[in-house]
Each structure stands twice: as structure tokens, then as C-alpha cells.
Coordinates of C-alpha atoms in Angstrom, one line a residue:
X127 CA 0.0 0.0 0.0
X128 CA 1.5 3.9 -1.2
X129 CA 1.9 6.4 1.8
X130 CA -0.9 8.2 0.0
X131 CA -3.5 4.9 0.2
X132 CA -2.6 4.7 3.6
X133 CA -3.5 8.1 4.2
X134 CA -7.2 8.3 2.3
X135 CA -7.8 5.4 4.5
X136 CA -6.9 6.9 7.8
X137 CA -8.8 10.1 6.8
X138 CA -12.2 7.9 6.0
X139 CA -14.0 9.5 8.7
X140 CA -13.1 13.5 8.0
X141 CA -12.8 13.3 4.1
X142 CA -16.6 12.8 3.5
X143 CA -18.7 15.4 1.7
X144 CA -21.5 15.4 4.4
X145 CA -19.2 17.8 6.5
X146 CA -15.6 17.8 5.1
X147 CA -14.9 18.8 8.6
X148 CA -11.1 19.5 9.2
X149 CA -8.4 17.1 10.9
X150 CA -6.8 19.1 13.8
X151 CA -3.4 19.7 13.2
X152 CA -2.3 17.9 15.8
X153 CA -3.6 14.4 13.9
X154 CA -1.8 15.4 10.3
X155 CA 0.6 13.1 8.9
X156 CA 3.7 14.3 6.8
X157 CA 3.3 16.4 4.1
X158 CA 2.5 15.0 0.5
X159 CA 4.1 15.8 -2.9
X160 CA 2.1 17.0 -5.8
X161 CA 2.2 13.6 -7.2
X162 CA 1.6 11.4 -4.0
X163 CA -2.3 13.9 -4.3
X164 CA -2.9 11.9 -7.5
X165 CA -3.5 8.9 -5.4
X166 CA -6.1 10.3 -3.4
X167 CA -9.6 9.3 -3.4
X168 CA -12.8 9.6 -1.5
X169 CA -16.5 9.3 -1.6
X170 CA -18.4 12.0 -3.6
X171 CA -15.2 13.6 -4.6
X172 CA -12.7 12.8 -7.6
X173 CA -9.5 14.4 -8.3
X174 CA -9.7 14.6 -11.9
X175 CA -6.0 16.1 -12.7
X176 CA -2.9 16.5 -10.6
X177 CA 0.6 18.3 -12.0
X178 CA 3.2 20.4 -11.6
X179 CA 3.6 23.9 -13.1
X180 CA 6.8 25.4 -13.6
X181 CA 7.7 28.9 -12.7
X182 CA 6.3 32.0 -14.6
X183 CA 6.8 35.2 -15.1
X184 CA 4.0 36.4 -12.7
X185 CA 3.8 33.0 -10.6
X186 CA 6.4 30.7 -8.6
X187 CA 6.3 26.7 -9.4
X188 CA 3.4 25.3 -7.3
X189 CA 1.0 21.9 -7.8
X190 CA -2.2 22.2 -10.0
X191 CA -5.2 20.5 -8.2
X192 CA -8.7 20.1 -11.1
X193 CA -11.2 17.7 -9.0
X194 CA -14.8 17.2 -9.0
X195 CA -17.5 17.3 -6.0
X196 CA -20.9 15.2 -6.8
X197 CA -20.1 14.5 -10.2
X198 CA -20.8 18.3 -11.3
X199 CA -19.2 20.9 -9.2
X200 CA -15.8 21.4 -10.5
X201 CA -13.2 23.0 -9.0
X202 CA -8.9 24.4 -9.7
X203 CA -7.2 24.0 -6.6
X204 CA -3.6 26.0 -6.7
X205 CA -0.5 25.3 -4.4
X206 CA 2.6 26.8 -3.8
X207 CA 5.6 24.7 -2.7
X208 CA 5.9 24.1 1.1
X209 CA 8.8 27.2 1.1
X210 CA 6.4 29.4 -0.5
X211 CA 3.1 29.1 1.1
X212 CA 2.1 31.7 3.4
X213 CA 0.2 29.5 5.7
X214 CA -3.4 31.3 4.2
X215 CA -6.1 30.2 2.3
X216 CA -7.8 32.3 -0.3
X217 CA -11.0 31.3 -2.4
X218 CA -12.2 33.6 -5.5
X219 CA -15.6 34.1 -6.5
X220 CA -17.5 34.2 -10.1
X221 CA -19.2 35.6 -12.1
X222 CA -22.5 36.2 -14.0
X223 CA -24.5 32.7 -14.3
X224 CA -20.4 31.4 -13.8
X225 CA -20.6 28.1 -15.8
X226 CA -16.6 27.5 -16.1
X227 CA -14.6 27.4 -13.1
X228 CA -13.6 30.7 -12.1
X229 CA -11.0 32.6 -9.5
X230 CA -12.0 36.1 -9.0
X231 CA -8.6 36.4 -6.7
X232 CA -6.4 35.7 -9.2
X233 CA -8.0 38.8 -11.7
X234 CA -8.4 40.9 -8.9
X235 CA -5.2 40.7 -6.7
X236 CA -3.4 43.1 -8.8
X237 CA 0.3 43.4 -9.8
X238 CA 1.6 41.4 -7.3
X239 CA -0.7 37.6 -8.1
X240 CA -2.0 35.7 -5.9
X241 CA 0.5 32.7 -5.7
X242 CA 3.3 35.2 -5.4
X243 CA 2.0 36.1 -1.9
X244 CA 2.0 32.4 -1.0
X245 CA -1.3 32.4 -1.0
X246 CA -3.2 28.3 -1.9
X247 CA -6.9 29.3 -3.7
X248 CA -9.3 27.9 -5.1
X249 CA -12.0 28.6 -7.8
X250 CA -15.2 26.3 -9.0
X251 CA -18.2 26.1 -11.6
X252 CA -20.8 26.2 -9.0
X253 CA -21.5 22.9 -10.7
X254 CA -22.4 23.5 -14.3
X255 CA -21.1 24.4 -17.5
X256 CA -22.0 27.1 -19.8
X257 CA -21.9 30.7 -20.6
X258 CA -22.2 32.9 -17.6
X259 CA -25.2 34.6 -19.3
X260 CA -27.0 31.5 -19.8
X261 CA -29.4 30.0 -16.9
X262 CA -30.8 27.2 -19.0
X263 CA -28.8 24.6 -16.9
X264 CA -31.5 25.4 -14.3
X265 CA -34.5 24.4 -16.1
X266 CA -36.1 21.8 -13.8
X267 CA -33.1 21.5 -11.8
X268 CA -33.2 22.8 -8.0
X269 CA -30.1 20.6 -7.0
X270 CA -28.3 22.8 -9.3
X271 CA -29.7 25.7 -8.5
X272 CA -29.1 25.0 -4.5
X273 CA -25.2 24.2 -5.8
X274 CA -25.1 27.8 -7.3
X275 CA -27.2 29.7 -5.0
X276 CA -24.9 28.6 -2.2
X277 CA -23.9 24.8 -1.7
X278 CA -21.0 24.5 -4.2
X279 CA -18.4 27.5 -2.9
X280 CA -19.3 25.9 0.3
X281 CA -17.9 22.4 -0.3
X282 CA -15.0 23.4 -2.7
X283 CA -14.2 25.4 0.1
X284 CA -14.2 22.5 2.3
X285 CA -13.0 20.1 -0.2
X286 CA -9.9 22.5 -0.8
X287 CA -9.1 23.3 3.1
X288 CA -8.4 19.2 3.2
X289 CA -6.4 19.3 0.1
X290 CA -4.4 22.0 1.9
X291 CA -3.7 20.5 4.8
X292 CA -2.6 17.3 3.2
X293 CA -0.5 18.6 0.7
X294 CA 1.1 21.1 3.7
X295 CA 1.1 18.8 6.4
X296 CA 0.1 21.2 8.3
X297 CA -3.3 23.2 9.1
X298 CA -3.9 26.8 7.7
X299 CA -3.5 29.5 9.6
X300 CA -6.3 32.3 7.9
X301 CA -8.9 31.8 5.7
X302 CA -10.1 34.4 2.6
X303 CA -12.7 34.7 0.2
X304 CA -12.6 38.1 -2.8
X305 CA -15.3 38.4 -5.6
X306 CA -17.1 40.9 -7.4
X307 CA -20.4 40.6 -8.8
X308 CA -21.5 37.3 -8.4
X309 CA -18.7 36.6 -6.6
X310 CA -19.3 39.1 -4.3
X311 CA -22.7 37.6 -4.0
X312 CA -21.0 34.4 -3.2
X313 CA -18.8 36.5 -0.4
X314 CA -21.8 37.4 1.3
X315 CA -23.8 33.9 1.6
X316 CA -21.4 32.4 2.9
X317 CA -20.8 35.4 5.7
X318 CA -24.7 34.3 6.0
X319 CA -25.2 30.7 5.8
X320 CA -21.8 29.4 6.4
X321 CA -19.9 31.9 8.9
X322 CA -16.9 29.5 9.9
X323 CA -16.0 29.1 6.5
X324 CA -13.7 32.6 6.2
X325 CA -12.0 34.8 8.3
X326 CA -12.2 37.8 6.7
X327 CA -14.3 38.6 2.7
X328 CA -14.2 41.1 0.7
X329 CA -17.4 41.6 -1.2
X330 CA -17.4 43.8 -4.6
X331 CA -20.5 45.5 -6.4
X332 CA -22.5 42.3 -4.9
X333 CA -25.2 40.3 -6.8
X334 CA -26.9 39.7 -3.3
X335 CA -30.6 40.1 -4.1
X336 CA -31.1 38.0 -7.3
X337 CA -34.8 37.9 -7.4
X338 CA -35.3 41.7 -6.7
X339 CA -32.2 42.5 -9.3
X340 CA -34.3 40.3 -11.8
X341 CA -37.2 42.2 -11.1
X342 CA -35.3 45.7 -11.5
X343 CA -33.5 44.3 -15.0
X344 CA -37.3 43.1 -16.5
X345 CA -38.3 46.8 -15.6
X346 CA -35.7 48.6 -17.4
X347 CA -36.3 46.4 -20.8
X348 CA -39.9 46.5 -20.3
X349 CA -39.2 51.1 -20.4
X350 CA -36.5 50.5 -23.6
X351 CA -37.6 48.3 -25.6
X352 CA -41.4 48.2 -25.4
X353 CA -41.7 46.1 -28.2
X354 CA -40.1 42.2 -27.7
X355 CA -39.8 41.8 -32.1
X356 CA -37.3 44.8 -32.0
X357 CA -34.1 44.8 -29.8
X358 CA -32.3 46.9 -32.0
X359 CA -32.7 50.3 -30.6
X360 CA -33.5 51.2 -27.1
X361 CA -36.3 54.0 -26.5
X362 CA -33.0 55.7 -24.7
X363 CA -30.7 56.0 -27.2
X364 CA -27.4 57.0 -26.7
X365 CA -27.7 60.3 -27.6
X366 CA -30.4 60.8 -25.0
X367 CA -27.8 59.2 -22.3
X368 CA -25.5 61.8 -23.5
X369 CA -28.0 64.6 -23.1
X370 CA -28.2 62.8 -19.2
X371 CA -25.3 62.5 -18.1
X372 CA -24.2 66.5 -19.6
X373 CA -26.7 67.8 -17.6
X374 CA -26.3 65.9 -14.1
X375 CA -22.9 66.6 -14.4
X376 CA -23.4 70.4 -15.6
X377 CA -25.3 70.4 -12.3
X378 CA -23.2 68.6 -10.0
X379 CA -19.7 67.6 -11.2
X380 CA -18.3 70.5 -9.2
X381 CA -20.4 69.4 -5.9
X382 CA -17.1 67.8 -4.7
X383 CA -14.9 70.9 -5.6
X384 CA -13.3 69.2 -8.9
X385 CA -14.6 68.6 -11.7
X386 CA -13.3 65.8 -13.4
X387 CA -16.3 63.9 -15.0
X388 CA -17.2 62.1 -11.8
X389 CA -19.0 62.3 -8.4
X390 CA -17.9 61.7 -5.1
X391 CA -21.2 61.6 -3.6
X392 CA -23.9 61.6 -6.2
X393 CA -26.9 60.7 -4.3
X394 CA -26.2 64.5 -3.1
X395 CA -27.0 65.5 -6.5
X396 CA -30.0 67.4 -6.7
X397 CA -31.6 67.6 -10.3
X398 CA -34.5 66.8 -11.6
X399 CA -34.7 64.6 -14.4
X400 CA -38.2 65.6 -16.0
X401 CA -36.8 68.8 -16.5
X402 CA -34.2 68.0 -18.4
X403 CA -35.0 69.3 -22.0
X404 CA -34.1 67.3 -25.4
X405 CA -36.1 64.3 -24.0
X406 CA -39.1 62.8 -25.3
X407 CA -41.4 61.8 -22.4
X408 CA -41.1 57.9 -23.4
X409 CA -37.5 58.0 -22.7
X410 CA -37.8 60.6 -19.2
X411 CA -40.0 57.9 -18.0
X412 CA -36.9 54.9 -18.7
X413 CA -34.7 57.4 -17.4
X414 CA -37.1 57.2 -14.3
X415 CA -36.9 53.3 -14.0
X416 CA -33.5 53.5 -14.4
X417 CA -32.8 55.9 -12.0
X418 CA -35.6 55.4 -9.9
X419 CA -35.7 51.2 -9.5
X420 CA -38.2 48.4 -9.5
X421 CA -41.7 48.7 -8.6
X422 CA -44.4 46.8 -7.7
X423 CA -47.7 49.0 -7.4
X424 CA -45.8 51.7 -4.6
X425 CA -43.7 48.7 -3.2
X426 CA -40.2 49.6 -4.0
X427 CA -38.7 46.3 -5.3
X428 CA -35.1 47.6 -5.6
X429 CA -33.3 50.5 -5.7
X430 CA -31.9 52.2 -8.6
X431 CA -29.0 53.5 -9.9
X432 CA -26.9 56.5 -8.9
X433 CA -26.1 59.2 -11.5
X434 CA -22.8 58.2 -13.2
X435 CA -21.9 56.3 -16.3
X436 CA -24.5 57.0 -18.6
X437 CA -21.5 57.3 -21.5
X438 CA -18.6 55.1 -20.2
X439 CA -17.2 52.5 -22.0
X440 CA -18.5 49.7 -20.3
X441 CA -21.4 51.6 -18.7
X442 CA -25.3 52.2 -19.6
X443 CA -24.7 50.9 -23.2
X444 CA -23.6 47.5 -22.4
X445 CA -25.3 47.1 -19.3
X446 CA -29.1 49.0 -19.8
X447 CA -29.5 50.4 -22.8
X448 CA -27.8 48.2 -25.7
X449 CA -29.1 48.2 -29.0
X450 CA -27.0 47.9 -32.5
X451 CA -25.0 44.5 -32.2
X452 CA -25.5 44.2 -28.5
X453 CA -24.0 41.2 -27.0
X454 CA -25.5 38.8 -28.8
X455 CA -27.9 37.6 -31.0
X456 CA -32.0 39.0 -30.1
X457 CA -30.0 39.6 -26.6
X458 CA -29.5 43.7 -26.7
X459 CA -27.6 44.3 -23.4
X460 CA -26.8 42.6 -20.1
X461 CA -29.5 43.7 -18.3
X462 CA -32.0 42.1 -20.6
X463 CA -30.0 38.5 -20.6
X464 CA -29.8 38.3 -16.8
X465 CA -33.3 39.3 -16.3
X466 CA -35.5 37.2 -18.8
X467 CA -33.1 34.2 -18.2
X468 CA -33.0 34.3 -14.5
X469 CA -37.0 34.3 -14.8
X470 CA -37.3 31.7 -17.3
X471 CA -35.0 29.1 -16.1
X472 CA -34.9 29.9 -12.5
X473 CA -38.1 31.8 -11.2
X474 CA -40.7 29.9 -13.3
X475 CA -39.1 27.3 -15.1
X476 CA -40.9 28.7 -17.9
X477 CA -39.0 28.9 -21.5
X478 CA -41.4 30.8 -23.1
X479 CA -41.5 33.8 -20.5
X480 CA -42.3 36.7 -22.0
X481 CA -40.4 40.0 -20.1
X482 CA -42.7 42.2 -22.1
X483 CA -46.4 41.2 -21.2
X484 CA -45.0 40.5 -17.6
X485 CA -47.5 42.8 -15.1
X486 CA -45.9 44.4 -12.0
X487 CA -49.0 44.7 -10.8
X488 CA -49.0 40.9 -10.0
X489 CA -45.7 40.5 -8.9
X490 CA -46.6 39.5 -5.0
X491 CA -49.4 37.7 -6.4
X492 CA -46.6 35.1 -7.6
X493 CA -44.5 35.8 -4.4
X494 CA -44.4 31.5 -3.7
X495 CA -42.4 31.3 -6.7
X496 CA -40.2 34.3 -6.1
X497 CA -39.7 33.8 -2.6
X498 CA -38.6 30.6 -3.5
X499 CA -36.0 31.3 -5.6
X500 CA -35.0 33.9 -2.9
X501 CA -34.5 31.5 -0.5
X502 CA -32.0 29.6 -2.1
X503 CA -30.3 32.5 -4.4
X504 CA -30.3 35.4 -2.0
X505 CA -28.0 36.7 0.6
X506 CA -30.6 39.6 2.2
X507 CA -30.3 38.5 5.8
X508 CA -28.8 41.5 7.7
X509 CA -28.2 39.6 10.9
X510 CA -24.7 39.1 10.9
X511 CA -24.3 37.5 14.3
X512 CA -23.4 34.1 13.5
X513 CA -20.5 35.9 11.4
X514 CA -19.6 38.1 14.3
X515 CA -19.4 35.6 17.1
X516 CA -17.0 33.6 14.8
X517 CA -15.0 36.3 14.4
X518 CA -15.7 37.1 11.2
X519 CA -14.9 40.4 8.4
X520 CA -16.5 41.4 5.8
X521 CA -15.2 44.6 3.7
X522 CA -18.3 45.7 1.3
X523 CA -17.8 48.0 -1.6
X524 CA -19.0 48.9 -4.9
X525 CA -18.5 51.6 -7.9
X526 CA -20.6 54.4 -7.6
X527 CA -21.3 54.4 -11.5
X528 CA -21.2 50.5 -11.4
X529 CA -24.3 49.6 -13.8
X530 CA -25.2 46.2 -13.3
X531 CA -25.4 46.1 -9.0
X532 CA -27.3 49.9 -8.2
X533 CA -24.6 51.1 -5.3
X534 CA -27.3 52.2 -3.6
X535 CA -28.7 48.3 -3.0
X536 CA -25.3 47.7 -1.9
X537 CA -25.7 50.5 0.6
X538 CA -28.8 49.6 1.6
X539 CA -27.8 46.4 2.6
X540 CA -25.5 47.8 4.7
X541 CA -27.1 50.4 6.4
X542 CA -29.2 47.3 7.5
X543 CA -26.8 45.6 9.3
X544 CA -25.6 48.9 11.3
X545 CA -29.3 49.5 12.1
X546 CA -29.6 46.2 13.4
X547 CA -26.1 46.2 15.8
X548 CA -24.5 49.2 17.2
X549 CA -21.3 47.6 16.7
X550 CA -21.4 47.0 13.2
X551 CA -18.7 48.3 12.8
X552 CA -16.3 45.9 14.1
X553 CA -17.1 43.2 11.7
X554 CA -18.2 45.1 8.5
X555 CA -17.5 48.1 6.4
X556 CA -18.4 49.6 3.3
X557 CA -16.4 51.7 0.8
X558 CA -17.9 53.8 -2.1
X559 CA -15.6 54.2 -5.0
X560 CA -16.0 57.2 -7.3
X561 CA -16.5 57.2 -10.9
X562 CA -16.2 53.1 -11.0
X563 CA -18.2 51.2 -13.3
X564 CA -18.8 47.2 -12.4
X565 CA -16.0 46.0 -11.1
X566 CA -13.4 47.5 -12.4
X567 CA -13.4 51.0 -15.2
X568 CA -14.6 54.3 -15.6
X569 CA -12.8 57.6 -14.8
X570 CA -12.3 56.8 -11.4
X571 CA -9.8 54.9 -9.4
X572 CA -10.5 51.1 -9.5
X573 CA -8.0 49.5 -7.9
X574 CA -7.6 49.3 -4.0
X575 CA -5.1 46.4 -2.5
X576 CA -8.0 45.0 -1.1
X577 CA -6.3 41.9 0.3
X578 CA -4.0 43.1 2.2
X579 CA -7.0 45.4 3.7
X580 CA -8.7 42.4 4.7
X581 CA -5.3 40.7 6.1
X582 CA -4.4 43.5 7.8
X583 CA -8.2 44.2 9.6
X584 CA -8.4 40.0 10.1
X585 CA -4.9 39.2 11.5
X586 CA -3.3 42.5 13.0
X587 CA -6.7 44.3 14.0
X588 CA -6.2 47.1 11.7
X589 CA -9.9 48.4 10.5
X590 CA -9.7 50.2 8.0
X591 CA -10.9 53.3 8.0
X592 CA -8.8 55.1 4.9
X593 CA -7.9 53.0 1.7
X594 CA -5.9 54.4 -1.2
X595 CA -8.0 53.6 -4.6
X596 CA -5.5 54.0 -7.8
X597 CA -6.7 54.0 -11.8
X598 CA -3.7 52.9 -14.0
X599 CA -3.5 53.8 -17.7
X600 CA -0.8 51.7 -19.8
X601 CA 0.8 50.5 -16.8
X602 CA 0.8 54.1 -15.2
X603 CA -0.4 55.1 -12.5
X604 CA -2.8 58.1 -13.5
X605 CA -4.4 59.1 -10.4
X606 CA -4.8 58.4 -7.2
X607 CA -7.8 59.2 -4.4
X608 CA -8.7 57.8 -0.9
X609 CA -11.7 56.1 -0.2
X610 CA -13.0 56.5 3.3
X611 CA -15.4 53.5 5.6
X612 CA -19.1 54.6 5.0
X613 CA -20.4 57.2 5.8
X614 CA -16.9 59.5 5.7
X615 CA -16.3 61.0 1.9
X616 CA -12.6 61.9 0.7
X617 CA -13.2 65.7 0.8
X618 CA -10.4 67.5 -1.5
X619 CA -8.1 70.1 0.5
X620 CA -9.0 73.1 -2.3
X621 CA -5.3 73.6 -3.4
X622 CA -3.5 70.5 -4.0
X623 CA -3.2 68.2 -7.2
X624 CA -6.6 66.7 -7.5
X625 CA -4.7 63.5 -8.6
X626 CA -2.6 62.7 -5.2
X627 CA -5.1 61.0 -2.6
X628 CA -3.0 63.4 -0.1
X629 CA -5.0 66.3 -1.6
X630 CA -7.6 64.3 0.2
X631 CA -9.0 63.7 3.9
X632 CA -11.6 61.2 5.1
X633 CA -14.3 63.4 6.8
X634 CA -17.5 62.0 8.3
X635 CA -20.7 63.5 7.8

């Protein structure tokens, strides 16, 4: 019998899917090699590829882990060698519908990559294949849907914590998790459902609300494009989102004492958009959805967006408004293919849903349905006290122009959890960034080291209260600007280059 038979057979109790719950350190046996992993087997869980990369230009050598949980979630588990490894675990999220395994950490980690830091991480499916705009995989399939909902980053987390310690000999010493979007989504559940399963997340422009983001995305197509036989041009067109966005900032570009084509605070921008001439009233009234959110009768749904991004690269146009080419055949923006698939595949198991005779005014009246899909796909709860007992972080943030997750959900969400505890503020906090589109773009400053914010908060006790965002531009740094824990705004000094964040202090309101 191999060393590495011997071990799957002494691990029979702990390597089970049920619970994947961890050896203590004390019980680990000596460390494996990348190839002595190969051996390794285990109910509900198959280790479909085992090797060794060589060093890159970006990345040291380490062992490449592909396995598969319950036949369909698949997962890339990377490791650095024993010298490199930092002792830390970090998981990235994914995005959209995901459909291909996917590691938000290693696109968002920056210059510096992930494995360089020594970090092992992980990235999974969710436990299906296909395009991240595509939902058909749910038709009919609530396993699945549980799996991507919340069950899948669960186990691969699990699955890969075992890996870890086996490979290491040795148990880890802090846990991560960093997405955006749906990966920021994913962030939050498991702050919700599974609280012991990070120290410390960092949650980006999240998808947290799927059902009332689905509702919000049918509204906005229902106000552009009326008519479901033409997708080809929106009712806003894109010289009516230029006529927008010149006259919110005409108004308020300035409110922050620069103008530079952004906002620091735009919810303190006071215009009104009915009185904004060169609109017809067809396309004021999508500018209203738009900016105004999903309704049901006078139930707000969801909130919508901020001013901010109507003409971006990356912004309204590929997001809300689409038309021309769009993104895909009869699919004219992004907006359109999350919402009507989400509702056909997910919500209704319904093919042939129709977003444009779908009436708002029955929307509770099919609540069952929608509640249920809540339940599985939604990360809403504000009561973060399983979180906080375990001793939990969670850094929130999102782009103020970001159109595809309003900031002002994000914020809502938020503001939920510090109504609910006083001291909300030792376990959570949220960052606004200016000018940022989904993500990552727009004239603002996109980039913040947000792992070493989380590190720093999780294992020294350093909160953060003052994070430096940066925008580069062909591998330049073009401008730099703090952004401050909600509710304190970067407030410029009045004198000093508008593009240094030390032209900048954090004041609260």
C-alpha cells in the first residue's frame, strides 16, 4: 500500500462530503508531494488532474489540483511549494451565471498575483457548464440551483481546506474569500449561511438580491424596448444618455470641488430629471426606471441607480441600454439576458416567459415562486451575528457608477446591518468608490489592495478606515484618491493636485 493509500484510508472519517470537517493539526501526517495527491480518493469527490507547473513570469512553481464534488461541481485548486506558502487560504468568486470554473482572486489581486504572496486558492463552476449569461442549466433542476445559490463555494471550500492541509502537512492558519459581482454575492452567503468558513471577505459590487435585481433588469427592458420583435434600438438612445449624463454633471460635477467627470457623492446630486430638455417623455419615463428602481404598485422592489456612467465604455450601453450589435444575438444588453433568463430558467421554469407582457402589478401575487428562488439565491439576511461571534470580516464595496449592481442596494444592505447592531462596525464596512463602473473601469480609481486590507483588519486588528483607490492607464499610475469606511467621503483640500489622494481627507458627515 502507497503512503498516500494509507493516508485516504486513515482520513475515511473527516474526508466525507456530508461535513468535510477539518483534521486538527495535531492528527496530520507528513506532508504530501504534488504527485503522492494523485492517489487520493474519496466518496463524492474525484481528483480529476494532478501536476506540476513550472515557474512564470508572474507565478512561482506550485502543484495544480482540477477535482470534481458530486459528479458536477468542478473545482482548480492551486498550491505553492511548502517554502512558499504563506500559511493562508484564499478562495475567488464568479461571475454572472459562472458556468466554467472561475477565481475572482487571481483577476483581482493586482500586480503582485495571488501565488506570489504564497497564498493556496481555489476557484469552482458552481456545478455546471456554460456561458455565464445562460441559466438554462437550471431548467427543472433545483439541485443545481441550490449548488449555485450557495452549496458548491461551500464544499469546494471545504474540499480544498483538506487538500491543503494534506499537501502542507500542516493546518492553515487564515482563511479568505474576494469576488465581485456574483462573486461578491457568493462573499456574502457564505458570511450568512456558512460563517466559519472565512476569516475575513471582501465583497465587490454584490449580486446579493437575485430575485429583486431580476425584477429591477425586467423593468428597465420593459421602459426601452417596449416592443419584444425589435431589440435593436432602445427608447433611450445614446444620444439621449448623453443629453443625461451633460446635464447631471453640468449640475453637479463640481459638488465635490473638482470637476473631473465624476462624483464623489452623487446621491447629493439634486436635479430633476423631468426637467431636463431634449427628452421625449417615453424615454424621461426609462430614465425614471433607471434611476428610480423596480416597482411593484408603490412597493419599492429595488433600488436604482446613482447618477454616473451613462456614456462610459462599459457603462449604460452594455449594461441597460444596448441596442446595435449588443451582445449577442435577439440579446441587446446585459440587463436584458440576466433578467429574462433568470425568470425563465430559475423563477418559473418557464421557456417561453415573455419580459414584455410580464405585469408588475401581479408581482406578490406570484410571491411563492419568487420567494422561493429567494431563498436559495439570495443573501438579504442583515443579521450578521453568526458571522460576528466567529469572528468574522466582511469589507463591502462597490462603484458608484457601477451599472449592473445599483450602489445604492449595496448601501442599503449595509445600512441594514448597522441599524440592526451598534457595533457593526467591528465586523463590517463599506467603501464607495467614485466614478467606478462594475468592477473595475470608468474615470475613477478602480484598484484598492484590497487583500491586504482584509489581512491586515483580520490578522493585525487594523480596521480600515482610509484606503488608497489607484486608476492605472498603460501600466501608469494616472491618479490616485482615498476612499473612506461609509459614511466619511474623501473631501479635497482646495489647493492641492486633484490626482494625489494626499490632496484628500476622510471626513465624516
Amino acid at each position: 500500500m502507497t503512503p498516500s493509500r494509507r493516508l485516504t484510508a486513515s482520513f475515511a472519517a473527516v474526508l466525507t462530503l456530508a461535513a468535510f470537517t477539518p483534521a486538527p493539526a495535531a492528527d496530520l501526517v507528513p506532508a504530501l508531494t504534488c504527485d503522492q495527491l494523485t492517489a487520493m480518493s474519496w466518496s463524492g469527490l474525484v481528483l480529476d488532474e494532478v501536476s506540476e507547473v513550472a515557474a512564470a513570469a508572474n507565478d512561482p512553481a506550485h502543484c495544480r489540483v482540477l477535482g470534481t464534488i458530486d459528479d458536477e461541481i468542478h473545482f482548480e485548486l492551486l498550491l505553492p511549494l511548502a517554502e512558499d506558502w504563506n500559511g493562508r487560504f484564499l478562495m475567488g468568486g464568479g461571475g454572472g451565471y459562472v458556468g466554467s470554473v472561475q477565481n475572482q482572486a487571481l483577476q483581482f489581486a493586482g500586480p503582485r498575483s495571488v501565488l506570489s504572496r504564497g497564498f493556496a486558492t481555489v476557484g469552482t463552476d458552481t456545478g455546471h457548464e456554460g456561458s455565464g449569461i445562460d441559466a438554462s442549466w437550471a431548467l427543472n433542476r433545483p439541485d443545481r440551483e441550490v449548488n449555485f445559490g450557495h452549496r458548491a463555494v461551500h464544499v469546494t471550500a471545504e474540499a480544498a481546506k483538506t487538500i491543503i492541509r494534506l499537501y502542507y502537512g500542516r493546518d492553515i492558519g487564515y482563511s479568505y474569500f474576494l469576488g465581485c459581482s456574483r462573486g461578491g454575492g457568493q462573499g456574502m452567503m457564505s458570511s450568512q449561511r456558512y460563517p466559519d468558513d472565512f476569516d475575513g471577505i471582501v465583497s465587490g459590487a454584490p449580486a446579493y438580491d437575485w430575485t429583486g435585481l431580476g425584477a429591477f433588469f425586467l423593468q428597465t427592458q420593459q421602459a426601452l424596448y417596449p416592443d419584444p420583435t425589435d431589440l435593436s434600438a432602445p427608447v433611450l438612445t445614446d444620444e439621449a444618455a448623453q443629453t443625461l449624463e451633460a446635464a447631471i454633471l453640468g449640475a453637479c460635477d463640481g459638488n465635490d470641488g473638482i470637476e473631473d467627470g465624476f462624483m464623489t457623492d452623487p446621491l447629493g446630486c439634486d436635479i430633476d430629471i423631468l426637467s431636463i430638455p431634449g427628452l421625449t417623455a417615453e424615454q424621461r419615463r426609462a430614465a425614471e426606471v433607471i434611476y428610480g428602481g423596480a416597482y411593484a404598485g408603490d412597493r419599492h422592489i429595488y433600488p436604482g441607480f446613482p447618477f454616473g456612467g451613462e456614456t462610459d465604455a462599459g457603462g449604460w450601453k452594455q449594461w441597460i441600454t444596448g441596442g446595435g450589435d449588443g451582445i449577442g444575438p435577439d440579446i441587446p444588453n446585459l440587463h436584458y439576458a440576466f433578467g429574462t433568463q433568470m425568470h425563465k430558467y430559475i423563477i418559473y421554469d418557464a421557456p417561453e416567459f415573455d419580459y414584455s407582457t410580464y405585469d408588475f402589478d401581479d408581482y406578490y401575487a406570484w410571491e411563492e415562486q419568487t420567494r422561493g428562488a429567494g431563498k436559495i439565491l439570495n443573501a438579504t439576511d442583515t443579521d450578521l451575528s453568526g458571522f460576528k461571534t466567529a469572528g468574522g470580516k466582511l469589507i463591502l464595496w462597490n462603484g458608484w457608477s457601477d451599472p449592473a449592481i445599483p450602489a445604492s442596494g449595496t448601501l442599503r444592505y449595509y445600512e441594514g446591518v448597522a441599524a440592526g447592531d451598534e457595533d457593526a462596525d467591528d465586523y463590517v464596512r463599506m467603501f464607495m468608490l467614485p466614478g467606478v463602473l462594475h468592477c473595475a473601469g470608468g474615470p475613477g480609481p478602480d484598484f484598492v489592495e484590497w487583500i491586504g486590507a482584509i489581512q491586515e483588519w483580520v490578522e493585525e486588528d487594523e480596521a480600515p478606515e482610509r484606503l488608497v483607490a489607484t486608476k492605472v492607464n498603460q501600466g501608469q499610475v494616472e491618479m490616485q484618491r482615498p476612499v473612506c469606511a461609509w459614511p466619511a467621503q474623501a473631501v479635497y483640500d482646495g489647493s492641492g493636485d486633484p490626482k494625489r489622494e494626499d490632496s484628500f481627507e476622510c471626513v465624516a458627515p
